Structures are given as structure tokens and as C-alpha cells.
GROMACS .gro file of C-alpha atoms in nm:
model
  163
    1MET     CA    1   0.934  -1.727  -0.408
    2LYS     CA    2   0.717  -1.553  -0.147
    3SER     CA    3   0.874  -1.260   0.050
    4THR     CA    4   0.795  -1.459   0.364
    5ASP     CA    5   1.019  -1.739   0.244
    6LYS     CA    6   1.315  -1.496   0.286
    7ILE     CA    7   1.259  -1.406   0.644
    8PHE     CA    8   1.462  -1.618   0.871
    9THR     CA    9   1.529  -1.669   1.225
   10LEU     CA   10   1.887  -1.670   1.326
   11PRO     CA   11   1.909  -2.056   1.340
   12GLN     CA   12   1.735  -2.082   1.001
   13LEU     CA   13   1.963  -1.826   0.866
   14GLN     CA   14   2.269  -2.015   0.996
   15ASP     CA   15   2.149  -2.329   0.816
   16GLN     CA   16   2.086  -2.126   0.497
   17VAL     CA   17   2.425  -1.958   0.496
   18ASN     CA   18   2.602  -2.300   0.548
   19ALA     CA   19   2.406  -2.428   0.250
   20TRP     CA   20   2.495  -2.136   0.022
   21ARG     CA   21   2.849  -2.165   0.141
   22LYS     CA   22   2.854  -2.542   0.048
   23ARG     CA   23   2.763  -2.431  -0.302
   24GLY     CA   24   3.042  -2.182  -0.316
   25HIS     CA   25   2.848  -1.856  -0.265
   26LYS     CA   26   3.001  -1.549  -0.103
   27ILE     CA   27   2.796  -1.407   0.164
   28VAL     CA   28   2.739  -1.033   0.182
   29PHE     CA   29   2.579  -0.880   0.508
   30THR     CA   30   2.455  -0.542   0.582
   31ASN     CA   31   2.204  -0.417   0.830
   32GLY     CA   32   1.981  -0.105   0.921
   33CYS     CA   33   1.634   0.002   1.015
   34PHE     CA   34   1.482   0.078   0.671
   35ASP     CA   35   1.209   0.236   0.820
   36LEU     CA   36   1.077   0.403   0.510
   37LEU     CA   37   1.223   0.256   0.195
   38HIS     CA   38   1.340   0.508  -0.047
   39LEU     CA   39   1.576   0.553  -0.341
   40GLY     CA   40   1.891   0.588  -0.134
   41HIS     CA   41   1.824   0.237   0.041
   42VAL     CA   42   1.742   0.070  -0.298
   43ASP     CA   43   2.048   0.209  -0.458
   44TYR     CA   44   2.272   0.104  -0.160
   45LEU     CA   45   2.125  -0.227  -0.111
   46GLU     CA   46   2.155  -0.311  -0.496
   47LYS     CA   47   2.528  -0.204  -0.485
   48ALA     CA   48   2.600  -0.416  -0.175
   49SER     CA   49   2.430  -0.716  -0.338
   50GLN     CA   50   2.679  -0.696  -0.636
   51LEU     CA   51   2.976  -0.753  -0.415
   52GLY     CA   52   2.895  -1.104  -0.349
   53ASP     CA   53   2.643  -1.397  -0.442
   54LYS     CA   54   2.397  -1.376  -0.160
   55LEU     CA   55   2.292  -1.065   0.047
   56VAL     CA   56   2.176  -1.096   0.411
   57LEU     CA   57   2.018  -0.814   0.573
   58GLY     CA   58   2.002  -0.780   0.939
   59LEU     CA   59   1.704  -0.554   1.029
   60ASN     CA   60   1.654  -0.376   1.345
   61THR     CA   61   1.357  -0.473   1.563
   62ASP     CA   62   1.096  -0.223   1.659
   63ALA     CA   63   1.244  -0.212   2.009
   64SER     CA   64   1.591  -0.155   1.910
   65ILE     CA   65   1.490   0.123   1.667
   66SER     CA   66   1.307   0.307   1.943
   67ARG     CA   67   1.608   0.303   2.170
   68ILE     CA   68   1.839   0.435   1.901
   69LYS     CA   69   1.613   0.680   1.725
   70GLY     CA   70   1.373   0.775   2.001
   71PRO     CA   71   1.002   0.689   2.088
   72ASN     CA   72   0.840   0.802   1.762
   73ARG     CA   73   1.019   0.560   1.549
   74PRO     CA   74   0.982   0.314   1.392
   75LEU     CA   75   0.711   0.441   1.154
   76GLN     CA   76   0.640   0.088   1.048
   77ASP     CA   77   0.630  -0.237   1.242
   78GLU     CA   78   0.908  -0.481   1.197
   79MET     CA   79   0.713  -0.750   1.017
   80SER     CA   80   0.603  -0.483   0.768
   81ARG     CA   81   0.950  -0.374   0.719
   82ALA     CA   82   1.083  -0.731   0.686
   83ARG     CA   83   0.831  -0.816   0.429
   84ILE     CA   84   0.908  -0.492   0.230
   85MET     CA   85   1.274  -0.584   0.238
   86ALA     CA   86   1.241  -0.944   0.169
   87SER     CA   87   1.029  -0.842  -0.160
   88LEU     CA   88   1.354  -0.675  -0.305
   89LEU     CA   89   1.497  -0.916  -0.585
   90PHE     CA   90   1.839  -0.856  -0.478
   91ILE     CA   91   1.793  -0.931  -0.104
   92ASP     CA   92   1.847  -1.306  -0.028
   93ALA     CA   93   1.751  -1.317   0.331
   94VAL     CA   94   1.630  -1.095   0.610
   95VAL     CA   95   1.668  -1.156   0.992
   96LEU     CA   96   1.568  -0.943   1.277
   97PHE     CA   97   1.797  -0.844   1.561
   98ASP     CA   98   1.704  -0.687   1.897
   99GLU     CA   99   2.035  -0.554   2.007
  100ASN     CA  100   2.155  -0.199   1.943
  101THR     CA  101   2.420  -0.328   1.701
  102PRO     CA  102   2.463  -0.610   1.469
  103GLN     CA  103   2.786  -0.738   1.650
  104GLU     CA  104   2.626  -1.073   1.776
  105LEU     CA  105   2.459  -1.106   1.445
  106ILE     CA  106   2.755  -1.081   1.239
  107GLU     CA  107   2.958  -1.312   1.470
  108ALA     CA  108   2.685  -1.581   1.408
  109VAL     CA  109   2.654  -1.530   1.036
  110GLN     CA  110   3.039  -1.482   0.961
  111PRO     CA  111   2.986  -1.313   0.638
  112ASP     CA  112   3.249  -1.308   0.370
  113ILE     CA  113   3.192  -0.928   0.297
  114LEU     CA  114   3.047  -0.672   0.540
  115VAL     CA  115   2.893  -0.369   0.371
  116LYS     CA  116   2.783  -0.022   0.492
  117GLY     CA  117   2.746   0.316   0.330
  118ASP     CA  118   3.033   0.544   0.264
  119ASP     CA  119   2.904   0.769   0.549
  120TYR     CA  120   3.115   0.497   0.757
  121THR     CA  121   3.473   0.437   0.767
  122ILE     CA  122   3.575   0.074   0.780
  123GLU     CA  123   3.706   0.125   1.146
  124ASN     CA  124   3.379   0.229   1.249
  125ILE     CA  125   3.177  -0.037   1.101
  126VAL     CA  126   3.040  -0.285   1.380
  127GLY     CA  127   3.166  -0.625   1.324
  128HIS     CA  128   3.471  -0.540   1.100
  129GLU     CA  129   3.707  -0.705   1.328
  130VAL     CA  130   3.507  -1.037   1.302
  131VAL     CA  131   3.490  -1.027   0.918
  132LEU     CA  132   3.861  -0.928   0.891
  133ALA     CA  133   3.979  -1.182   1.130
  134ARG     CA  134   3.853  -1.461   0.918
  135GLY     CA  135   3.986  -1.343   0.594
  136GLY     CA  136   3.678  -1.144   0.484
  137GLU     CA  137   3.642  -0.800   0.327
  138VAL     CA  138   3.462  -0.489   0.470
  139LYS     CA  139   3.359  -0.227   0.208
  140THR     CA  140   3.183   0.090   0.195
  141VAL     CA  141   2.957   0.178  -0.091
  142PRO     CA  142   2.869   0.532  -0.232
  143LEU     CA  143   2.534   0.673  -0.106
  144VAL     CA  144   2.305   0.881  -0.312
  145LYS     CA  145   2.316   1.220  -0.159
  146GLY     CA  146   2.001   1.394  -0.007
  147TYR     CA  147   1.809   1.066   0.072
  148SER     CA  148   1.737   0.963   0.430
  149THR     CA  149   1.436   0.871   0.616
  150THR     CA  150   1.488   1.151   0.879
  151ASN     CA  151   1.475   1.391   0.578
  152ILE     CA  152   1.167   1.256   0.448
  153VAL     CA  153   1.002   1.266   0.800
  154LYS     CA  154   1.098   1.632   0.836
  155LYS     CA  155   0.965   1.719   0.517
  156ILE     CA  156   0.636   1.561   0.584
  157GLU     CA  157   0.620   1.733   0.917
  158LYS     CA  158   0.694   2.068   0.761
  159GLN     CA  159   0.409   2.021   0.501
  160LEU     CA  160   0.175   1.920   0.780
  161ASN     CA  161   0.274   2.229   0.988
  162GLN     CA  162   0.186   2.443   0.675
  163LEU     CA  163  -0.182   2.310   0.669
   0.00000   0.00000   0.00000
């Protein structure tokens, strides 16, 4: 399968999720920017994928990242990030969303399991009410300490300033 085959529009994703559900698969959903893929991301996503049968990743668009993280982000464009994320074996679908939160996307996908890192509490995870109301689960998974895109960017900037 090509990585591009795992990148969906929302209507395409809804059809795919319905097909997976008909086969009895549990749908896991998570989201993020994933601007620079690092060990923390890989570990988190691999753990998330083990909570169900199919992992759907909501990926922030370039515009939404700029609104959230500032004008110098993202570092990579949305289609590059989508292809990189879709290339991971444990991710089954990638869908872009332009809102500041994935609330509307979660309402549309109706995942069985909603996952974020353990730097969140369940009450602070966007969409938790939607998933819990339909009998789903909201979980957090442990993050690998010391890994973040922000830390990587700061390290690069520090090294450049020393030149």
C-alpha cells in the first residue's frame, strides 16, 4: 500500500471507518501537528494503535498550526507531514483538519477510543464528551520524557547561534 492511499478527505474517511466497523474493528483516534517526527511521536502513536484495531490520525493543517503555535510553524507543509505520518505501519488513516481543535472531526468520525498523551487529563481532552456519550473510551498513554518538537527546534537554534 502506498502512503498516499492512507490519506483521506473527511467523506472518504467516514466511508472507510464505516467499512471497518462493519468488519468489527475498533476505531482509535488521536490528533496533533507532528511537525517533526521524533521518537516521542513514534512511541506514542505505536502505543495508541495497540488500543484498538485501526488508528485514525487527525492532522492539523498548516493554517491551524500557525494559528496555534505562531507564524514560524509549521516547519514542514501539511502534505509532507501527512505522507510521513501515513508511511508509519501502525497508522491506518490520516485526515487533515483546519479547525483549532479536532472537535468537529471527532464528532464526524465517532471513534471507539480517543487517545492523547499523559500530559492531558481525560477531562481536558477535546472530544471526550462525544466519545464517552456513545459508550466509547478516552485514554491517555505515557509519553517518552524529553522529546518534543519545541525542544528540537530550540536545540537547533542554540547550535546555529553558536556558529
